[in-house]
mmCIF file of C-alpha atoms in Angstrom:
data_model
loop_
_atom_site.group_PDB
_atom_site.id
_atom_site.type_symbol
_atom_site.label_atom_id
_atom_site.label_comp_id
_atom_site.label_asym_id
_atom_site.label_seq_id
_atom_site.Cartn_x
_atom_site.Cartn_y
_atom_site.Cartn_z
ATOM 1 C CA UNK A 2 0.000 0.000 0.000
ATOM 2 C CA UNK A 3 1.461 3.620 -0.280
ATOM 3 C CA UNK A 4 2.263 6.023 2.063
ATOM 4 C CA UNK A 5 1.333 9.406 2.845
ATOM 5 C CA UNK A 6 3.655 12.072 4.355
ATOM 6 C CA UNK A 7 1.620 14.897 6.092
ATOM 7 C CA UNK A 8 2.953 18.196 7.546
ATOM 8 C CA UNK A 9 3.119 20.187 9.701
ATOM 9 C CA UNK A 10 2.676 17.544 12.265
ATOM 10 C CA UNK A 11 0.958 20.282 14.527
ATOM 11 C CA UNK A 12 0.762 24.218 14.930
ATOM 12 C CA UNK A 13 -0.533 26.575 16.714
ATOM 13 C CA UNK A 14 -1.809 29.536 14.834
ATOM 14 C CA UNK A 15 -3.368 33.002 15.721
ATOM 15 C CA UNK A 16 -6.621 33.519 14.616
ATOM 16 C CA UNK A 17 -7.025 35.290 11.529
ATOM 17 C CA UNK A 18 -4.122 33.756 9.527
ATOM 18 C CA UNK A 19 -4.045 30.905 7.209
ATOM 19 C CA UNK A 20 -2.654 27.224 7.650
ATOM 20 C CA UNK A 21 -1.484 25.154 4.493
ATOM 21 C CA UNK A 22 -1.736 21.200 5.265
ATOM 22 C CA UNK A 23 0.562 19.227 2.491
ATOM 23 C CA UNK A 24 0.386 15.524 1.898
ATOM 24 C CA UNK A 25 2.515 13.593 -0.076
ATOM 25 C CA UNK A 26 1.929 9.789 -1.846
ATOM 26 C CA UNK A 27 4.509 8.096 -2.116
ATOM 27 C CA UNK A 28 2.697 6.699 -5.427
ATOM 28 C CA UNK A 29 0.337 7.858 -7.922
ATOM 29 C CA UNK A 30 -3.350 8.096 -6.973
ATOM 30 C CA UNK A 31 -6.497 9.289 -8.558
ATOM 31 C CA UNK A 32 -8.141 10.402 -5.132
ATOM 32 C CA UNK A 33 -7.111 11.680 -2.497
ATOM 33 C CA UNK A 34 -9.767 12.785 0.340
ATOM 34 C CA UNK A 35 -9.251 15.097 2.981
ATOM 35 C CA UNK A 36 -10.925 15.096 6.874
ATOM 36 C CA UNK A 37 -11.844 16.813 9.965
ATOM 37 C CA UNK A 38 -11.728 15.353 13.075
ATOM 38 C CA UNK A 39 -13.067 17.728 15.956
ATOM 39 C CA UNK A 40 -11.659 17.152 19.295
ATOM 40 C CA UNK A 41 -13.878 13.712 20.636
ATOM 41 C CA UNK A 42 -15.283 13.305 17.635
ATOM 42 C CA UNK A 43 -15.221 11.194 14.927
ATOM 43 C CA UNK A 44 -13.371 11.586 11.346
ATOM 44 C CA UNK A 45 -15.889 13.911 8.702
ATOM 45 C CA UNK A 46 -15.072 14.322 5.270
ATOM 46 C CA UNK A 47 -13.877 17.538 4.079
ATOM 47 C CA UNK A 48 -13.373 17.399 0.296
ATOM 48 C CA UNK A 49 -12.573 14.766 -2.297
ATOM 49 C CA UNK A 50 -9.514 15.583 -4.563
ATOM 50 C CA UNK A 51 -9.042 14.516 -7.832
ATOM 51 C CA UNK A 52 -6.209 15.660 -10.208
ATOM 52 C CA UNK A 53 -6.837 18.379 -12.667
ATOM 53 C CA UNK A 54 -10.012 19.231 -11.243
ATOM 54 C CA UNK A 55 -11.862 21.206 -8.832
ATOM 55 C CA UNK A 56 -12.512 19.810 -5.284
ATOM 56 C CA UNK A 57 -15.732 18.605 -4.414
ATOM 57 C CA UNK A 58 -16.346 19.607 -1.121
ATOM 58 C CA UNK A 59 -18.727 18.083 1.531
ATOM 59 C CA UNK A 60 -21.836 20.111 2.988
ATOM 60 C CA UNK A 61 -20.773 22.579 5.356
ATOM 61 C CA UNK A 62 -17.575 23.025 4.125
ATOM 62 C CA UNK A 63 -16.827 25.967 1.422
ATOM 63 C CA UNK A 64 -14.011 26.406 -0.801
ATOM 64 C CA UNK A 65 -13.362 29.751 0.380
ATOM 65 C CA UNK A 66 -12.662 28.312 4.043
ATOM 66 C CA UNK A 67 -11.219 25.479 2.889
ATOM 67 C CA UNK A 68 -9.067 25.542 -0.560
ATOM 68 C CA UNK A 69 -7.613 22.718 -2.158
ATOM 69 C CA UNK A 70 -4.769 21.876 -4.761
ATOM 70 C CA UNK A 71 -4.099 18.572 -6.008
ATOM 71 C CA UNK A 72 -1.219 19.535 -9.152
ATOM 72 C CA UNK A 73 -0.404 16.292 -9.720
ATOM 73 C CA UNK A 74 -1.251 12.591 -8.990
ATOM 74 C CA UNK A 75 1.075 12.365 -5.519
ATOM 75 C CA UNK A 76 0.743 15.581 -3.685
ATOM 76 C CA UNK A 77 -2.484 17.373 -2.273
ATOM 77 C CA UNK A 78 -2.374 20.691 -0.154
ATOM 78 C CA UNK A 79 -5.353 21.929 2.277
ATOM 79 C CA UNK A 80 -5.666 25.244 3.393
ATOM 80 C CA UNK A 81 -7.797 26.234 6.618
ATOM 81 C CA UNK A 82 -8.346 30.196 5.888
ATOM 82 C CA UNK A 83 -9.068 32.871 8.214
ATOM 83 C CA UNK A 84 -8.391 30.585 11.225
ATOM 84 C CA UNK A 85 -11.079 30.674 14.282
ATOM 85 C CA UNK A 86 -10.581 28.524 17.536
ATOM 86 C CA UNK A 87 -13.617 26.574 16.368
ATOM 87 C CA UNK A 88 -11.313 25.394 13.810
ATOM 88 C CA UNK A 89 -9.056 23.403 16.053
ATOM 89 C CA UNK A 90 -9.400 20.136 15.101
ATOM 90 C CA UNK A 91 -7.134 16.937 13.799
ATOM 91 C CA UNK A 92 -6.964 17.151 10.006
ATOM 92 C CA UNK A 93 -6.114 14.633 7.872
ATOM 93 C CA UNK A 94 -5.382 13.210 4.331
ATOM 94 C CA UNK A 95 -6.460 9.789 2.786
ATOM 95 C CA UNK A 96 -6.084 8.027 -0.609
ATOM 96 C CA UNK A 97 -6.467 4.489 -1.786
ATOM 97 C CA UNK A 98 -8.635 1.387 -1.794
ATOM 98 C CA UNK A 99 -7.090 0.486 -5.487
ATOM 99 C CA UNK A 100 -4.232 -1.650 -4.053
ATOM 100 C CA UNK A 101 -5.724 -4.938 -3.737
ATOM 101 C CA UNK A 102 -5.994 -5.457 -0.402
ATOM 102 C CA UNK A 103 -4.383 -3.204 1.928
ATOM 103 C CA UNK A 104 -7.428 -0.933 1.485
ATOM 104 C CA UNK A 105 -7.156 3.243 2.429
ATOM 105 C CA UNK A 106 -4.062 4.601 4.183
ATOM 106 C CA UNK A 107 -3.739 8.550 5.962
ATOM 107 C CA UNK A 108 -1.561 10.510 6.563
ATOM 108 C CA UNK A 109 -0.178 11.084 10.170
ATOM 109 C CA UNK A 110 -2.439 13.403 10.667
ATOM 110 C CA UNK A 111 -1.803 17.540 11.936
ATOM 111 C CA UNK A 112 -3.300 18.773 14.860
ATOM 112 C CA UNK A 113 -4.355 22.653 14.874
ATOM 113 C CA UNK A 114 -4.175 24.720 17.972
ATOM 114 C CA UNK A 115 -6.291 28.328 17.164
ATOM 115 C CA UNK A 116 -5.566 30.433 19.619
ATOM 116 C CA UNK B 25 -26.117 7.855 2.454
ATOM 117 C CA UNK B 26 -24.724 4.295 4.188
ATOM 118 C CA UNK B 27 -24.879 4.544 8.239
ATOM 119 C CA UNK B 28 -22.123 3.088 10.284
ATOM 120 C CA UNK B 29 -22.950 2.230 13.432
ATOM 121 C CA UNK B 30 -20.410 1.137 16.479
ATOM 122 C CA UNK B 31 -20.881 -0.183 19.925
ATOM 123 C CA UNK B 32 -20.242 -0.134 22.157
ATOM 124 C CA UNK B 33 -19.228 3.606 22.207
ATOM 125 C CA UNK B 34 -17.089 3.346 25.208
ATOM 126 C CA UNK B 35 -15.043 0.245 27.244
ATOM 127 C CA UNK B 36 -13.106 0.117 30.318
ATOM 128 C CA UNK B 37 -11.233 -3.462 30.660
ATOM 129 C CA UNK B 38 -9.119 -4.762 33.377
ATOM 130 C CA UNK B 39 -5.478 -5.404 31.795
ATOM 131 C CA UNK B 40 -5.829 -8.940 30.828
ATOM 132 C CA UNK B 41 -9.601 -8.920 29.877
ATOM 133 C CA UNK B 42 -10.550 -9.677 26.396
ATOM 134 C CA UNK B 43 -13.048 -8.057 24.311
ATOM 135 C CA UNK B 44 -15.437 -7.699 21.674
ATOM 136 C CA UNK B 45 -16.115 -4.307 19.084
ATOM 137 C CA UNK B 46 -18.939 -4.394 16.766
ATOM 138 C CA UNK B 47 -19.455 -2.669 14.002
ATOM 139 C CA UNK B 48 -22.804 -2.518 11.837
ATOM 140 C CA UNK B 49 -22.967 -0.696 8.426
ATOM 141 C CA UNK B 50 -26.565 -0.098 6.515
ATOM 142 C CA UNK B 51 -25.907 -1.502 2.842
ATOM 143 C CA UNK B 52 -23.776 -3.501 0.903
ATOM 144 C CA UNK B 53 -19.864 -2.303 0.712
ATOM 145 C CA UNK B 54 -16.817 -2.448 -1.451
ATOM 146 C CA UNK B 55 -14.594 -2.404 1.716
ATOM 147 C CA UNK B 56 -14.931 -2.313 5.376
ATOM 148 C CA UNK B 57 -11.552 -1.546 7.810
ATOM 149 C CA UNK B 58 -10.778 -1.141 11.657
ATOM 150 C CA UNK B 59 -8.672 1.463 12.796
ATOM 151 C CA UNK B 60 -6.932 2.192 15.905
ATOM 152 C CA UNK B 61 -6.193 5.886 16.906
ATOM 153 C CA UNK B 62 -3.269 6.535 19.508
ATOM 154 C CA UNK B 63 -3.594 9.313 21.809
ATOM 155 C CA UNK B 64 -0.964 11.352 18.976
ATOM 156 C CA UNK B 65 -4.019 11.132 16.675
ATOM 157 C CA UNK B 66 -2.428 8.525 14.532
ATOM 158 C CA UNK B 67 -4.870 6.101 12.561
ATOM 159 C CA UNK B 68 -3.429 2.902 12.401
ATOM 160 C CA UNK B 69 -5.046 0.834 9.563
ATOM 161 C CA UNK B 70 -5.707 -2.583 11.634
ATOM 162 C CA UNK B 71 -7.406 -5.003 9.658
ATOM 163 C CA UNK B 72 -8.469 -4.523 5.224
ATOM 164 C CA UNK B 73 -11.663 -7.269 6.079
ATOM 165 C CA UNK B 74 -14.292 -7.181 3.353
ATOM 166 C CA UNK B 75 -15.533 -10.603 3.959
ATOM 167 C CA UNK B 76 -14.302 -13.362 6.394
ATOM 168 C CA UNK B 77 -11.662 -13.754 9.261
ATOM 169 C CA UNK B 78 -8.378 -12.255 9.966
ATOM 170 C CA UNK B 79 -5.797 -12.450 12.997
ATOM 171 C CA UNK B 80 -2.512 -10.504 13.615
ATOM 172 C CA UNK B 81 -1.518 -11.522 16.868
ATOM 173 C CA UNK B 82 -4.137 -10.846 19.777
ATOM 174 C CA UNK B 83 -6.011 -9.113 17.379
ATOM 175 C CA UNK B 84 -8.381 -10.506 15.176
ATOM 176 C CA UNK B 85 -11.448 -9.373 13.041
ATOM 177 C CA UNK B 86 -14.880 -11.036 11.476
ATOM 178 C CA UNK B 87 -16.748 -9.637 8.542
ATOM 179 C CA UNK B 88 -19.808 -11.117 7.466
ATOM 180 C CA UNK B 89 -20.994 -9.010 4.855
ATOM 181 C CA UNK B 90 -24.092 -10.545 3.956
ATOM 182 C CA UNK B 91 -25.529 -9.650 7.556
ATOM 183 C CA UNK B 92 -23.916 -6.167 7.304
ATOM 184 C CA UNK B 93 -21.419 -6.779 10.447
ATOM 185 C CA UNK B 94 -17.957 -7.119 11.621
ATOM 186 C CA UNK B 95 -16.910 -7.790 14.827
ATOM 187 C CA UNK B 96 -12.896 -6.881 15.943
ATOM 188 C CA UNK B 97 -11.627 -9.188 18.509
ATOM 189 C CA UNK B 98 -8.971 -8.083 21.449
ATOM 190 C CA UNK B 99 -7.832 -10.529 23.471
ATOM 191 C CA UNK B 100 -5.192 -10.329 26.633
ATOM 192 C CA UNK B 101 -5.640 -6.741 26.638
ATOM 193 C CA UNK B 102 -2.817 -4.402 27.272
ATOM 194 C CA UNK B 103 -2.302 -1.021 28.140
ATOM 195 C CA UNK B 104 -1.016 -0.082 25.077
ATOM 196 C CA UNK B 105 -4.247 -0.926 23.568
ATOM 197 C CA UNK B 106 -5.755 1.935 24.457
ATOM 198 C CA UNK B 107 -7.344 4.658 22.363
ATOM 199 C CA UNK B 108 -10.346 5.162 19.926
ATOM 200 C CA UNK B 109 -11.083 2.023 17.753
ATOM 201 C CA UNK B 110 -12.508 3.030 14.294
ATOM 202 C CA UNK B 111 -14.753 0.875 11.509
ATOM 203 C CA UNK B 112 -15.205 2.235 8.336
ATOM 204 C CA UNK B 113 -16.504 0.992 5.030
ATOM 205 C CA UNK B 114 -16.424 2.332 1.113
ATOM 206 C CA UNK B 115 -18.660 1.844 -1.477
ATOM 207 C CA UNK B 116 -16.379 2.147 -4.546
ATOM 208 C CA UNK B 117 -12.597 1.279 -3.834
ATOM 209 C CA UNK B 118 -10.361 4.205 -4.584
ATOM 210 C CA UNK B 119 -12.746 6.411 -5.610
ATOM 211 C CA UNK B 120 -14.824 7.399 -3.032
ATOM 212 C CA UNK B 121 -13.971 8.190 0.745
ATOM 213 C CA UNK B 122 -14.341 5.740 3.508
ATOM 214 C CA UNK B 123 -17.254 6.322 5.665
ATOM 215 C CA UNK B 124 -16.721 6.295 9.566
ATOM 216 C CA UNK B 125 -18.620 5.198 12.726
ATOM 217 C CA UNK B 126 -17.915 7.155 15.898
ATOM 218 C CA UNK B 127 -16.094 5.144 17.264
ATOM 219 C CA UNK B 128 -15.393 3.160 20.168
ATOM 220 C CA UNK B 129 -13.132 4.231 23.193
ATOM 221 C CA UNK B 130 -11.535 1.659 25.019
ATOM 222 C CA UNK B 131 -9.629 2.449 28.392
ATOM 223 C CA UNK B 132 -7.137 -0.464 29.497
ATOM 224 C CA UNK B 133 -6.560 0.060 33.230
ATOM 225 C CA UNK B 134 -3.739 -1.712 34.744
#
């Protein structure tokens, strides 16, 4: 199965500013899929990213809030804009399922302080 | 949408105890996993289990798809086992997310 590097591991940010998540495969996929896990909570989807087109993005979550690249088929970047503290959450990256049997892999995961 | 249900939602075991995870999902699926999170937030893919039985060393998992459960099996608990124990299923491998349940939280007191 592949694996995904994720950074920042973890940050603490001011409200206001901007965070940019990166996650990279360490082979090509077609999806990658990116979620939100609030503190106690379990894992909702953000956005589904597919190369060379737009992001489609999950009820409740806009791509003005949340912008997405995916440039090619091993690297994705999430962006949490105009950071609140209801925003601090684990966020994390996904792709897979087309590896005959080792199913979906994530990344490690960042965890977002918003202070 | 498919539901994911898992119970129960939270376990406290005696070090040494074994126990028993369900997990119940609402339609037919592609793919169905267990995941472990560590307290670091980590998701530790567990078991790929589709259909039948799998072990890895205490662990061990059941799916029987046709009656839309799966059951994860920890035996001779440790400490170390502790954390949030995740079940999640997809409907189209690859190209569509996995689908959670909430969840179970299992506390291994020494």
């Amino acid at each position: 199965s592949a694996v995904i590097s994720q950074k920042p591991s973890r940050d603490i940010c001011q409200r206001g500013t901007s965070l940019t998540i990166q996650c990279q495969v360490d082979s090509q996929v077609t999806m990658m899929f990116w979620y939100r896990q609030q503190p106690g909570q379990s894992l909702t989807l953000i956005a589904t990213a597919n190369q060379g087109s737009e992001a489609t993005y999950e009820s409740g979550f806009v791509i003005d809030k949340f912008p997405i690249s995916r440039p090619n088929l091993t690297f994705s970047t999430l962006t949490v804009s105009n950071m609140s503290p209801e925003d601090s959450s684990i966020y994390l990256c996904s792709a897979g399922g087309g590896w005959g049997g080792y199913g979906y892999t994530f990344g490690s995961g960042t965890r977002l302080t918003v202070v | 949408g498919i539901q994911v249900e898992q119970s129960p939602p939270d376990l406290i075991l005696q070090e040494g105890a074994n126990s028993t995870l369900r997990c119940n999902f609402s339609d037919s699926v592609n793919n169905l996993q267990w995941f472990h999170q560590n307290p670091w937030g980590q998701l530790i893919n567990l078991f790929y289990i589709p259909s039948g039985t799998k072990q890895n060393g205490r662990l061990s998992a059941t799916t029987v798809a046709t009656e839309r459960y799966s059951l994860l099996y920890i035996s001779s608990s440790q400490t170390t086992d502790s954390g949030v124990y995740f079940c999640a299923v997809d409907l189209d491998s690859g190209n569509t997310p996995l689908v959670f349940g909430k969840g179970t939280r299992l506390s291994v007191i020494a």
